[in-house]
Structures are given as C-alpha cells and as structure tokens.
CSV table of C-alpha atoms in Angstrom, one decimal:
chain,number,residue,atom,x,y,z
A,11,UNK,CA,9.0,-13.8,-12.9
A,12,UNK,CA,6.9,-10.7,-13.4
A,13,UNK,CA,7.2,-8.5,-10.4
A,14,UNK,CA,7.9,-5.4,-8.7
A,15,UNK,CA,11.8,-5.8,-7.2
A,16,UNK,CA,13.7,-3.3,-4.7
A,17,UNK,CA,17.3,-3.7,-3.4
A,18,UNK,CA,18.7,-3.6,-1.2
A,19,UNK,CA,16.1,-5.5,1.3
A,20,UNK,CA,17.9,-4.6,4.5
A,21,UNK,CA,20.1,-0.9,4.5
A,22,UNK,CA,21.7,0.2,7.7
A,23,UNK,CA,23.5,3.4,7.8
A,24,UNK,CA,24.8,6.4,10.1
A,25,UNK,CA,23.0,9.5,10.2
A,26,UNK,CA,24.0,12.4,8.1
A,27,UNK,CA,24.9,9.6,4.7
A,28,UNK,CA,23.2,9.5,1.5
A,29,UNK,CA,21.7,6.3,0.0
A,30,UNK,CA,19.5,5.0,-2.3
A,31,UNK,CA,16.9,2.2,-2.7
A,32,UNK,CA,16.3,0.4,-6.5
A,33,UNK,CA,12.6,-0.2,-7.8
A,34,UNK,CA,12.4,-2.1,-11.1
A,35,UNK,CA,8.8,-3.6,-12.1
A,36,UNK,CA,9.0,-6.0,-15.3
A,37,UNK,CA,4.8,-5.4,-15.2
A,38,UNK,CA,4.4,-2.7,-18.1
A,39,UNK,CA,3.1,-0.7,-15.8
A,40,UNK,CA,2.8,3.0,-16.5
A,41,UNK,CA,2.8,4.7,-13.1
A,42,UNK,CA,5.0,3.9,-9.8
A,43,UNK,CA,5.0,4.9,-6.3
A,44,UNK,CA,6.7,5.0,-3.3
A,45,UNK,CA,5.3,4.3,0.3
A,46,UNK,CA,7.0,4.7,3.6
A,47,UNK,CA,5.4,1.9,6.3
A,48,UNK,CA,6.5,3.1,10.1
A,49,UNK,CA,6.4,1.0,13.0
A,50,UNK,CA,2.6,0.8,14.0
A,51,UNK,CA,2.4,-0.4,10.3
A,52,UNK,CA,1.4,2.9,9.2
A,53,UNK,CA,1.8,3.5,5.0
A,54,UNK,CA,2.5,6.9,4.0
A,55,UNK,CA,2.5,7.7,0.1
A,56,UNK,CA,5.2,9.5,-0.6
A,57,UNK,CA,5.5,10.0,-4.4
A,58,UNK,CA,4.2,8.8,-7.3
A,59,UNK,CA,5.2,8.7,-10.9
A,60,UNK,CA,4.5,8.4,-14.3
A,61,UNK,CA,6.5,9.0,-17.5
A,62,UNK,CA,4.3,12.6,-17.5
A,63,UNK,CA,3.6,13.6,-14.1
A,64,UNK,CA,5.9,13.6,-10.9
A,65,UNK,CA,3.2,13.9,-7.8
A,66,UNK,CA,5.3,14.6,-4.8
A,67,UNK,CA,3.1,14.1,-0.9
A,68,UNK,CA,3.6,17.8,0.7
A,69,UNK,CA,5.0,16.4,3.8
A,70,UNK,CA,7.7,13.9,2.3
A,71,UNK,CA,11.3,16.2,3.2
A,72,UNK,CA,12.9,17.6,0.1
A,73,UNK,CA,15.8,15.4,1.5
A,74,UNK,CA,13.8,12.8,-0.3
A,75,UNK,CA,14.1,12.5,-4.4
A,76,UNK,CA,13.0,10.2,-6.6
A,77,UNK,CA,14.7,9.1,-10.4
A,78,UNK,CA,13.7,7.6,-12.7
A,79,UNK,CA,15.8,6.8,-15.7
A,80,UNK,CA,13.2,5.1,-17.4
A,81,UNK,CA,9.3,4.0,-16.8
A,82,UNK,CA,10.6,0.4,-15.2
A,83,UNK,CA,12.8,1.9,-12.7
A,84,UNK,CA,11.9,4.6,-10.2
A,85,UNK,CA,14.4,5.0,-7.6
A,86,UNK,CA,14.5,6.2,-4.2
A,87,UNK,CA,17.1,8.7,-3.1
A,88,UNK,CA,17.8,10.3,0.5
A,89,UNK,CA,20.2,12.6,1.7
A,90,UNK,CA,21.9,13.6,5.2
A,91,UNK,CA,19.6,10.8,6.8
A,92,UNK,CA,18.1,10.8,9.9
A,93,UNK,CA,16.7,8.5,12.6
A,94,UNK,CA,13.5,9.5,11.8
A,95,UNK,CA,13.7,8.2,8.7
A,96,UNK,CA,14.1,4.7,10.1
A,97,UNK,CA,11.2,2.7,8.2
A,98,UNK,CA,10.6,-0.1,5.5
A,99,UNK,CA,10.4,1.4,2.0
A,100,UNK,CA,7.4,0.2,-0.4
A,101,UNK,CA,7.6,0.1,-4.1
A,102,UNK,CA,4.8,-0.4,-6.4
A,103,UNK,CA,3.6,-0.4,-9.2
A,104,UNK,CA,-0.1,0.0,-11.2
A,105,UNK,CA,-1.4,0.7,-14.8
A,106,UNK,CA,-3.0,3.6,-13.7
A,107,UNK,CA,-4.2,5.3,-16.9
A,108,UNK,CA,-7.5,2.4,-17.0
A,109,UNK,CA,-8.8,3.9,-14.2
A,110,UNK,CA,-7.9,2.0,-11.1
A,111,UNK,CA,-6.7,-1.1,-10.7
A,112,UNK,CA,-4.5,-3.1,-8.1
A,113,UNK,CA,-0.9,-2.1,-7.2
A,114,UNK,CA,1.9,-4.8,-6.9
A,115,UNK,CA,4.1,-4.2,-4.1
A,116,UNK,CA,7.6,-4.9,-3.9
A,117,UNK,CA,8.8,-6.9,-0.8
A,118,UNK,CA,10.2,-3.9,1.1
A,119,UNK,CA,13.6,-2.5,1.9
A,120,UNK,CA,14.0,-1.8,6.2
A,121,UNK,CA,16.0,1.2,6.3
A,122,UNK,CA,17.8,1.6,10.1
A,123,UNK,CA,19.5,4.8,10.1
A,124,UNK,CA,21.8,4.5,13.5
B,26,UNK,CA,-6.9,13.7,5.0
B,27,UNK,CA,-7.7,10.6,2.6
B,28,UNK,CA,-6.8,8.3,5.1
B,29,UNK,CA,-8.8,5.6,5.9
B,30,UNK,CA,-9.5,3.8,9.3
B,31,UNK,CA,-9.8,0.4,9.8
B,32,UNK,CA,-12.1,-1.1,12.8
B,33,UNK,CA,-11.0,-3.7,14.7
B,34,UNK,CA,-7.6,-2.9,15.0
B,35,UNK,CA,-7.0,-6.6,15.9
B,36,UNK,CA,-9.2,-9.7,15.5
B,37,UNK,CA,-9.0,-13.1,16.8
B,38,UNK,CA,-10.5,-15.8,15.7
B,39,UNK,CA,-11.0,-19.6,15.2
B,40,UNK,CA,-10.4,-21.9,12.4
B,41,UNK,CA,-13.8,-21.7,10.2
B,42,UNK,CA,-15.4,-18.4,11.4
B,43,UNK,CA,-16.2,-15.6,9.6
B,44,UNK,CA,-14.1,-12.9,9.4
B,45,UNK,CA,-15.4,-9.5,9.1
B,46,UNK,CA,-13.2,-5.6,9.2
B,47,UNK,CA,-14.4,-2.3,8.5
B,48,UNK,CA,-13.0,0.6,6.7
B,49,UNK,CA,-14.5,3.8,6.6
B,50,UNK,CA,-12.9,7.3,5.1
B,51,UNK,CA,-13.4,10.8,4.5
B,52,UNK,CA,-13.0,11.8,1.2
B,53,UNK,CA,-15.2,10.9,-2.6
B,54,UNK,CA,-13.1,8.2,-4.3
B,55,UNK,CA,-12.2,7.1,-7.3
B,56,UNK,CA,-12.4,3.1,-6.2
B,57,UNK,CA,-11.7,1.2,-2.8
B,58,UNK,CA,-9.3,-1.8,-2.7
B,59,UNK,CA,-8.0,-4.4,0.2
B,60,UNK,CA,-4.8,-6.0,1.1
B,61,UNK,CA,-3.2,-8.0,2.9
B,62,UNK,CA,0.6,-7.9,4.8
B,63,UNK,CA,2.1,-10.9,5.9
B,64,UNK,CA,4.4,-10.4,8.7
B,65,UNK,CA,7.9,-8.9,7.2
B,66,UNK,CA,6.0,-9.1,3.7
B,67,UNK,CA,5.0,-7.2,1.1
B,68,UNK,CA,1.3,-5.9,0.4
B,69,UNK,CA,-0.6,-8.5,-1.9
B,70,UNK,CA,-3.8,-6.9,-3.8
B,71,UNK,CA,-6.8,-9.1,-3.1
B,72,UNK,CA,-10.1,-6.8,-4.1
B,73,UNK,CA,-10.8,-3.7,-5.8
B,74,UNK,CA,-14.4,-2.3,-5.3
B,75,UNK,CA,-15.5,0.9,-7.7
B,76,UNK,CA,-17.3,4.0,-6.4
B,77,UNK,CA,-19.9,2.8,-8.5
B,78,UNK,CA,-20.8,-0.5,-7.4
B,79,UNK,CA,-21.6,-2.1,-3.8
B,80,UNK,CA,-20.9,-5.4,-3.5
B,81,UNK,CA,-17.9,-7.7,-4.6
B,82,UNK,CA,-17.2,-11.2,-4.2
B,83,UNK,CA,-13.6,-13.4,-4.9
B,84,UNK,CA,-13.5,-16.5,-3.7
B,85,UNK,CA,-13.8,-16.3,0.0
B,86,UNK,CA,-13.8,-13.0,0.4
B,87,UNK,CA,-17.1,-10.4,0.1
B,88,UNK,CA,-16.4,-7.0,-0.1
B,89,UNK,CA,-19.3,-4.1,0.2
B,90,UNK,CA,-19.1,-0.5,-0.4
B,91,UNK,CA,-21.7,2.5,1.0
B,92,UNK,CA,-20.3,5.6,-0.5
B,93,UNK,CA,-23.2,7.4,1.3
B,94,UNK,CA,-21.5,6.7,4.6
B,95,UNK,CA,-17.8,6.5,3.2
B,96,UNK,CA,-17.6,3.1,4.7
B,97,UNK,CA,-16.5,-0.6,3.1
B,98,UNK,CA,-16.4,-4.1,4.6
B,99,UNK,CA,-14.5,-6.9,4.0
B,100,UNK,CA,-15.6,-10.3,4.7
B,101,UNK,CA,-13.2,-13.6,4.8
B,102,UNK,CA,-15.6,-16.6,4.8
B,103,UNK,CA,-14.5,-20.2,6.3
B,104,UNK,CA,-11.5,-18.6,7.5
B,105,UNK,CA,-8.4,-20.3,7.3
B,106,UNK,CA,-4.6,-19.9,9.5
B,107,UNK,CA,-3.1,-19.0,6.6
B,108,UNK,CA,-5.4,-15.9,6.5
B,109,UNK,CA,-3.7,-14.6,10.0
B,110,UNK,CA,-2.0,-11.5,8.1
B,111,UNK,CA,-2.8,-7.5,8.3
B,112,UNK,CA,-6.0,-6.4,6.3
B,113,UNK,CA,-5.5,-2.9,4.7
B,114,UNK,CA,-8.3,-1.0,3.1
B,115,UNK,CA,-7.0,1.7,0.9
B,116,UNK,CA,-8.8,4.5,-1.4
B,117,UNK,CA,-8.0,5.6,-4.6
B,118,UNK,CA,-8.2,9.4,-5.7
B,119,UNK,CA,-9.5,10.7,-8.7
B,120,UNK,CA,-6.2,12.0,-10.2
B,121,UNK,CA,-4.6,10.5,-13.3
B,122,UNK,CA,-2.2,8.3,-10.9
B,123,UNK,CA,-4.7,6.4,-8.6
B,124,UNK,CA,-2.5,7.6,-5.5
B,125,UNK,CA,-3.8,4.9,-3.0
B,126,UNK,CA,-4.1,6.3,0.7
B,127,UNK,CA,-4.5,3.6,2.6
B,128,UNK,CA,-6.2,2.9,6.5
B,129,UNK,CA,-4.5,1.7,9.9
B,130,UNK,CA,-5.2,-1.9,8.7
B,131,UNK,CA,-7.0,-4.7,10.6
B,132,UNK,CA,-4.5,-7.6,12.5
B,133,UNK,CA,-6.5,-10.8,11.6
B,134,UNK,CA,-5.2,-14.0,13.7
B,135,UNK,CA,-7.0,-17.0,12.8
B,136,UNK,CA,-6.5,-19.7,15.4
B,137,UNK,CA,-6.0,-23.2,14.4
C-alpha cells in the first residue's frame, strides 16, 4: 500500500528518556514534515524537510531533532522528555516542489511522557 | 502568525443538511486546503483551493476562497453520518516546502 507509516503508534515513557518516532512514506514524495496535535486538537508544524532544506518552527525545543537517512524516512528524535511534550506526533508527506498540493498524513503516534 | 481559525468550533446537524465552516487567516498564501480528522485518526486531504482561484467543487463538497478578506468556506452538501469528523482548514506558505499552518478545525456531527 502506498502511504505515509510512523511507529510506534502508542509510546509511553518517564520523563528525563530519549526516544524516537519512525516516518517512512513509499509516496515519492520529495518533502516531509512533522506536526505536533495537542489536546484541544491543536496542529503545530514543527519541522519540515527536503533532501535540500531543513526548516526548523522557532519555537519547537532544540530537545527536538529530526534525521533523515534518506528522502523516505524522516525521523523524529527527543531527548530528556518532558510532560509537556505529551501529544500525538503527525508525519507527512507532500511533493512540494509543484507548487502545492495535498499532504498525506501518517496515522499518528500518542506520546505520554509520565 | 499563519494560523488560521475556524468558525463554528462545533456543528451539529441532521442527516441530509448542508454543512457549512469557515476559515479565515492572516497572512498572503501560497494555496488553501481542507481536511478532515476522524476521531483517533489521521488527517485525510480532501480539497486544495489556489490563491488564484475562488471556487472549487469535489463531489459533495464546495469550497470558496476571498483572498481580499483572507477567508475560505467549505461546504458539505447532503451530509451524511459518516461525515461527523473534525474539518481543518490549513494555508500553505510561499516557501519552497508548502509548510501548511493549519486553523483550530471545525467538530462536524451529523445526526442520523
């Protein structure tokens, strides 16, 4: 199936660890992004990507990184987590470089830092 | 901010009515587009709308944009329960990535 898939879908952890969320689209797409969704449904971009440009939101915490070994994969690492950063974890995907055109989200991964 | 803001915040409905949300936002876009969140879901792209044109139609739904007052609509015709879901607009900017900002969304609950 062609899609946009993140693992783990459900991550619960202590404060203070380091973990990391898995995006892989199949799509071709050239560009990929990362959106945080809080819990009035609120979606914050936090980074987006292409195999030429890292944009990086200004208020995302450098605790926050993203990596992507290769243009199908961008992946999501944080470090000394905090309850704060309790939240489900959007990947996407888009073929930016035509000029706008619709993202294809992952299905989510709900992070619960306790 | 590019954020967007959607009006209703929640809109309830029966079977067979007409649907209609509002968007409107504050900066000059590249393109609008709509979504839609099922509950625990993903976002699923249903309409994209450029800065260029002003009126859209897929299927059921109509979508209308009025750069001039940074505003969009989206209308769901005949509605249907399987359209109770979240409604998102969301803006694209005018950089090389079409970073999409998106609104507060639109709880739609269409009653059988």
């Amino acid at each position: 199936d062609t899609a946009v898939s993140q693992t783990p879908k459900y991550l619960v952890t202590q404060m203070g660890n380091d973990k990391s969320i898995k995006c892989e689209q199949n799509l071709g797409h050239d560009t990929m992004y990362w959106y945080k969704q809080d819990s009035k449904k609120f979606l914050k971009i936090m980074f987006s990507y292409n195999n030429k440009e890292l944009i990086i939101n200004e208020t995302v915490p450098n605790r926050f990184s993203p990596k992507s070994p290769d243009k199908a994969h961008l992946n999501l690492h944080i470090n000394s987590l905090e309850l704060g950063d309790s939240a489900v974890y959007f990947c996407a995907s888009s073929q930016a470089n035509r000029g706008g055109y619709g993202y294809t989200f992952g299905s989510g991964t709900r992070l619960t830092v306790v | 901010s590019q954020q967007g803001e959607e009006d209703p915040q929640a809109l309830s409905i029966q079977e067979g009515e007409n649907a209609t949300m509002n968007c409107s936002y504050k900066t000059s876009i590249n393109n609008l587009q709509w979504y839609r969140q099922n509950s625990g879901r993903g976002l699923v792209h249903l309409i994209l709308i450029r800065s260029n044109e002003r009126e859209k139609h897929s299927g059921r739904l109509r979508v209308t944009l009025d750069t001039s007052k940074k505003s969009s609509s989206l209308l769901i015709t005949a509605s249907r329960a399987a359209d109770t879901a979240s409604y998102f607009c969301a803006t694209g900017d005018q950089t090389g990535a079409n970073n999409l900002f998106f609104g507060t969304g639109t709880r739609l609950t269409v009653i059988p």
